[in-house]
CSV table of C-alpha atoms in Angstrom, one decimal:
chain,number,residue,atom,x,y,z
I,1,ILE,CA,-66.5,-39.2,-65.1
I,2,ASN,CA,-65.6,-42.6,-66.8
I,3,ARG,CA,-62.3,-41.1,-67.9
I,4,GLN,CA,-59.3,-40.8,-65.7
I,5,PHE,CA,-58.0,-37.3,-65.1
I,6,ARG,CA,-56.0,-35.5,-62.4
I,7,THR,CA,-58.8,-34.5,-60.1
I,8,HIS,CA,-61.0,-37.5,-60.9
I,9,SER,CA,-61.2,-38.8,-57.3
I,10,PHE,CA,-62.2,-35.4,-55.9
I,11,TRP,CA,-65.0,-34.8,-58.5
I,12,THR,CA,-66.3,-38.3,-58.1
I,13,THR,CA,-66.5,-37.8,-54.3
I,14,LEU,CA,-68.2,-34.4,-54.7
I,15,ILE,CA,-70.8,-35.7,-57.1
I,16,LEU,CA,-71.6,-38.7,-54.9
I,17,PHE,CA,-71.9,-36.5,-51.7
I,18,PRO,CA,-75.7,-36.1,-51.8
I,19,MET,CA,-76.1,-39.8,-51.8
I,20,MET,CA,-74.1,-40.1,-48.6
I,21,LEU,CA,-76.6,-38.0,-46.6
I,22,SER,CA,-79.5,-39.4,-44.8
I,23,PRO,CA,-83.0,-38.5,-46.0
I,24,ALA,CA,-83.7,-36.7,-42.7
I,25,VAL,CA,-80.6,-34.4,-43.2
I,26,VAL,CA,-81.6,-33.8,-46.8
I,27,GLY,CA,-85.2,-32.9,-45.8
I,28,ASN,CA,-84.1,-30.4,-43.2
I,29,PHE,CA,-81.5,-28.9,-45.5
I,30,TRP,CA,-83.8,-28.3,-48.3
I,31,THR,CA,-86.6,-27.1,-46.0
I,32,LEU,CA,-84.2,-24.4,-44.9
I,33,LEU,CA,-83.3,-23.5,-48.5
I,34,PHE,CA,-87.0,-23.2,-49.5
I,35,GLN,CA,-88.1,-21.0,-46.5
I,36,PRO,CA,-89.6,-17.8,-48.1
I,37,GLN,CA,-88.2,-15.5,-45.3
I,38,ILE,CA,-84.6,-16.8,-44.9
I,39,GLY,CA,-84.1,-19.4,-47.6
I,40,PRO,CA,-81.7,-18.5,-50.5
I,41,PHE,CA,-83.8,-20.3,-53.1
I,42,ASN,CA,-86.6,-17.7,-53.1
I,43,TYR,CA,-84.1,-14.8,-53.3
I,44,VAL,CA,-82.3,-16.4,-56.3
I,45,VAL,CA,-85.7,-16.7,-58.1
I,46,ALA,CA,-86.6,-13.2,-57.1
I,47,PHE,CA,-83.3,-11.9,-58.5
I,48,PHE,CA,-84.0,-13.3,-62.0
I,49,THR,CA,-87.8,-12.8,-62.1
I,50,GLY,CA,-88.4,-9.7,-60.0
I,51,ILE,CA,-91.0,-11.5,-57.9
I,52,PRO,CA,-90.8,-10.6,-54.2
I,53,PRO,CA,-89.1,-13.6,-52.4
I,54,THR,CA,-91.8,-13.8,-49.7
I,55,SER,CA,-94.7,-13.9,-52.2
I,56,PHE,CA,-94.4,-17.6,-52.9
I,57,SER,CA,-93.4,-20.8,-51.2
I,58,MET,CA,-92.0,-23.8,-53.0
I,59,ILE,CA,-93.2,-26.3,-50.4
I,60,GLY,CA,-96.5,-24.5,-49.6
I,61,ASP,CA,-97.8,-24.1,-53.1
I,62,VAL,CA,-100.1,-26.8,-54.5
I,63,ALA,CA,-98.6,-26.5,-58.0
I,64,LEU,CA,-94.9,-26.2,-56.9
I,65,ALA,CA,-94.7,-28.7,-54.0
I,66,PRO,CA,-94.7,-31.8,-56.2
I,67,TRP,CA,-91.9,-30.3,-58.3
I,68,THR,CA,-90.0,-29.5,-55.1
I,69,ILE,CA,-90.1,-33.2,-54.2
I,70,VAL,CA,-88.9,-34.2,-57.7
I,71,LEU,CA,-86.1,-31.7,-57.5
I,72,VAL,CA,-84.8,-32.8,-54.1
I,73,ASP,CA,-85.1,-36.5,-54.9
I,74,THR,CA,-83.3,-36.0,-58.2
I,75,TRP,CA,-80.5,-34.1,-56.4
I,76,MET,CA,-80.1,-36.8,-53.8
I,77,TRP,CA,-80.3,-40.0,-56.0
I,78,THR,CA,-78.9,-39.1,-59.4
I,79,PRO,CA,-75.4,-39.9,-58.1
I,80,TYR,CA,-76.6,-43.4,-57.2
I,81,VAL,CA,-77.9,-44.0,-60.7
I,82,MET,CA,-74.7,-42.5,-62.1
I,83,LEU,CA,-72.6,-44.9,-60.0
I,84,ILE,CA,-74.5,-47.9,-61.3
I,85,CYS,CA,-74.1,-46.6,-64.9
I,86,LEU,CA,-70.4,-46.0,-64.3
I,87,ALA,CA,-70.1,-49.7,-63.2
I,88,GLY,CA,-71.8,-50.7,-66.4
I,89,LEU,CA,-69.5,-48.6,-68.5
I,90,ARG,CA,-66.4,-49.9,-66.8
I,91,SER,CA,-67.6,-53.5,-67.4
I,92,ILE,CA,-67.4,-53.1,-71.2
I,93,PRO,CA,-64.1,-54.6,-72.4
I,94,ASP,CA,-61.9,-52.2,-74.3
I,95,TYR,CA,-61.3,-54.7,-77.1
I,96,ILE,CA,-64.9,-54.3,-78.3
I,97,TYR,CA,-64.4,-50.6,-78.9
I,98,GLU,CA,-61.0,-51.4,-80.6
I,99,ALA,CA,-62.7,-53.8,-82.9
I,100,ALA,CA,-65.4,-51.2,-83.7
I,101,GLU,CA,-62.7,-48.7,-84.5
I,102,VAL,CA,-61.1,-51.2,-86.9
I,103,ASP,CA,-64.4,-51.6,-88.6
I,104,ARG,CA,-64.5,-47.7,-88.8
I,105,ALA,CA,-67.7,-47.4,-86.7
I,106,SER,CA,-68.4,-43.8,-85.7
I,107,PRO,CA,-68.7,-42.8,-82.0
I,108,LEU,CA,-72.4,-42.5,-82.4
I,109,ARG,CA,-72.6,-46.0,-83.9
I,110,GLN,CA,-70.4,-47.4,-81.1
I,111,PHE,CA,-72.8,-45.8,-78.6
I,112,TRP,CA,-76.0,-47.3,-80.1
I,113,SER,CA,-74.5,-50.7,-80.9
I,114,ILE,CA,-72.1,-51.3,-78.0
I,115,THR,CA,-72.4,-48.9,-75.1
I,116,LEU,CA,-76.2,-48.7,-74.7
I,117,PRO,CA,-77.1,-52.4,-75.1
I,118,MET,CA,-74.4,-53.4,-72.6
I,119,VAL,CA,-75.3,-50.8,-70.1
I,120,THR,CA,-79.1,-51.4,-70.4
I,121,PRO,CA,-79.1,-54.2,-67.7
I,122,PHE,CA,-77.5,-51.8,-65.3
I,123,LEU,CA,-80.0,-49.1,-66.2
I,124,MET,CA,-82.8,-51.6,-65.5
I,125,LEU,CA,-81.2,-52.4,-62.1
I,126,ALA,CA,-81.1,-48.7,-61.3
I,127,VAL,CA,-84.8,-48.3,-62.2
I,128,LEU,CA,-85.6,-51.3,-60.0
I,129,PHE,CA,-83.8,-49.9,-57.0
I,130,ARG,CA,-85.3,-46.4,-57.5
I,131,ALA,CA,-88.8,-47.8,-57.9
I,132,ILE,CA,-88.5,-49.7,-54.6
I,133,GLU,CA,-86.9,-46.7,-52.9
I,134,ASN,CA,-89.9,-44.5,-54.1
I,135,PHE,CA,-92.3,-46.9,-52.4
I,136,LYS,CA,-90.2,-46.6,-49.2
I,137,MET,CA,-89.8,-42.8,-49.3
I,138,PHE,CA,-91.0,-41.2,-46.1
I,139,ASP,CA,-88.4,-39.1,-44.2
I,140,MET,CA,-87.6,-36.5,-46.8
I,141,VAL,CA,-91.2,-35.8,-47.9
I,142,ASN,CA,-92.4,-35.9,-44.3
I,143,LEU,CA,-89.9,-33.2,-43.3
I,144,LEU,CA,-90.4,-31.1,-46.5
I,145,THR,CA,-94.2,-31.0,-46.8
I,146,SER,CA,-95.7,-33.7,-44.5
I,147,GLY,CA,-97.7,-34.7,-47.5
I,148,GLY,CA,-99.2,-31.3,-48.1
I,149,PRO,CA,-100.3,-28.8,-49.0
I,150,GLY,CA,-103.5,-30.8,-48.6
I,151,SER,CA,-102.7,-34.2,-50.0
I,152,THR,CA,-100.7,-33.0,-53.0
I,153,THR,CA,-97.5,-34.7,-52.0
I,154,GLU,CA,-98.9,-37.5,-49.9
I,155,LEU,CA,-97.1,-40.8,-50.6
I,156,ALA,CA,-98.2,-44.3,-49.8
I,157,SER,CA,-95.9,-44.4,-46.8
I,158,ILE,CA,-97.3,-41.2,-45.4
I,159,THR,CA,-100.9,-42.4,-45.9
I,160,LEU,CA,-100.0,-45.7,-44.2
I,161,LYS,CA,-98.5,-43.9,-41.2
I,162,ARG,CA,-101.5,-41.6,-40.8
I,163,GLU,CA,-104.0,-44.5,-41.0
I,164,ALA,CA,-102.0,-46.7,-38.7
I,165,PHE,CA,-100.6,-44.3,-36.0
I,166,GLU,CA,-102.8,-41.2,-36.2
I,167,LYS,CA,-106.3,-42.5,-37.0
I,168,TRP,CA,-105.7,-46.0,-35.6
I,169,ASN,CA,-107.4,-47.7,-38.6
I,170,THR,CA,-105.6,-50.9,-38.1
I,171,GLY,CA,-107.6,-53.0,-40.5
I,172,TYR,CA,-107.4,-50.5,-43.3
I,173,SER,CA,-103.7,-49.9,-42.7
I,174,SER,CA,-102.9,-53.6,-42.6
I,175,ALA,CA,-104.7,-54.2,-45.9
I,176,PHE,CA,-103.0,-51.2,-47.4
I,177,ALA,CA,-99.6,-52.5,-46.3
I,178,ILE,CA,-100.2,-55.9,-47.8
I,179,ILE,CA,-101.3,-54.3,-51.1
I,180,LEU,CA,-98.2,-52.1,-51.1
I,181,PHE,CA,-96.0,-55.2,-50.4
I,182,VAL,CA,-97.6,-57.1,-53.3
I,183,THR,CA,-97.2,-54.1,-55.6
I,184,VAL,CA,-93.5,-53.7,-54.8
I,185,PHE,CA,-92.9,-57.5,-55.1
I,186,GLY,CA,-94.6,-57.6,-58.5
I,187,ALA,CA,-92.7,-54.6,-59.8
I,188,ALA,CA,-89.4,-56.1,-58.6
I,189,ASN,CA,-90.2,-59.4,-60.3
I,190,ILE,CA,-90.9,-57.6,-63.6
I,191,TYR,CA,-87.7,-55.6,-63.4
I,192,VAL,CA,-85.6,-58.6,-62.4
I,193,LYS,CA,-86.7,-60.6,-65.4
I,194,ALA,CA,-86.4,-57.6,-67.8
I,195,PRO,CA,-82.5,-57.4,-67.8
I,196,ASN,CA,-82.3,-61.1,-68.6
I,197,GLN,CA,-84.5,-60.6,-71.6
I,198,VAL,CA,-82.4,-57.7,-72.7
I,199,LYS,CA,-79.2,-59.7,-72.2
I,200,ASN,CA,-80.5,-62.6,-74.2
I,201,ARG,CA,-81.5,-60.2,-77.0
C-alpha cells in the first residue's frame, strides 16, 4: 500500500474502514456474525468442518471467547497500526535507498539496515497507543461477551464498572482505578522513552 497504483485511494479507504467504526457498532456487528442460529460465521465453519452450526458458540465457549475478542480487535485496529507504519515508511528519504542500491545492497539488506530501524520508532508508537487502548477497551467486549462466559473475557474496565456501579464498592473501585491509572502512566512512560533510545542507537 506504500506504492502508488491506479486504485490506491480506493483500497486504502477500504482497508481503513474498520478503524472508522465505533466500538459499539463493531461489537453489535460481530455479535450478529457469531450468533449460532443466524450468524454466517458458524455456517462457514460448518461448511468446512461438517460440525452443525448450532452446536457451538464463539462468544459463549470458554475456550473460544478470548480468541473471538482477539479476532475482532485485530480486525478493527490493524488498519490503525498499518497507517502509522505507512507514515513511517513514507518518512524515509528516497536517497537512502538510492545510495544503498549504488552500494549493491540487496532488498533484504535494505530492509534490515534501513527500513526496519527507521520504522521502529513508529512501531513503538503504535504499540504505545494500542496498549493504552487495551486498558480503555470496554464497549466492544461488553457488547460481545459482557466479560463472560464466567470471567473469561473480563477486562479491567469491566471489572471496574461492576465494582463501582453494580456492587457499589466505591472504596475498592477507587483504589482499582488509581492502580489502573498508575499502570497506564508507567507503561506510557516506558514506551515514550524507548523510541528515543532506538533513535539514538
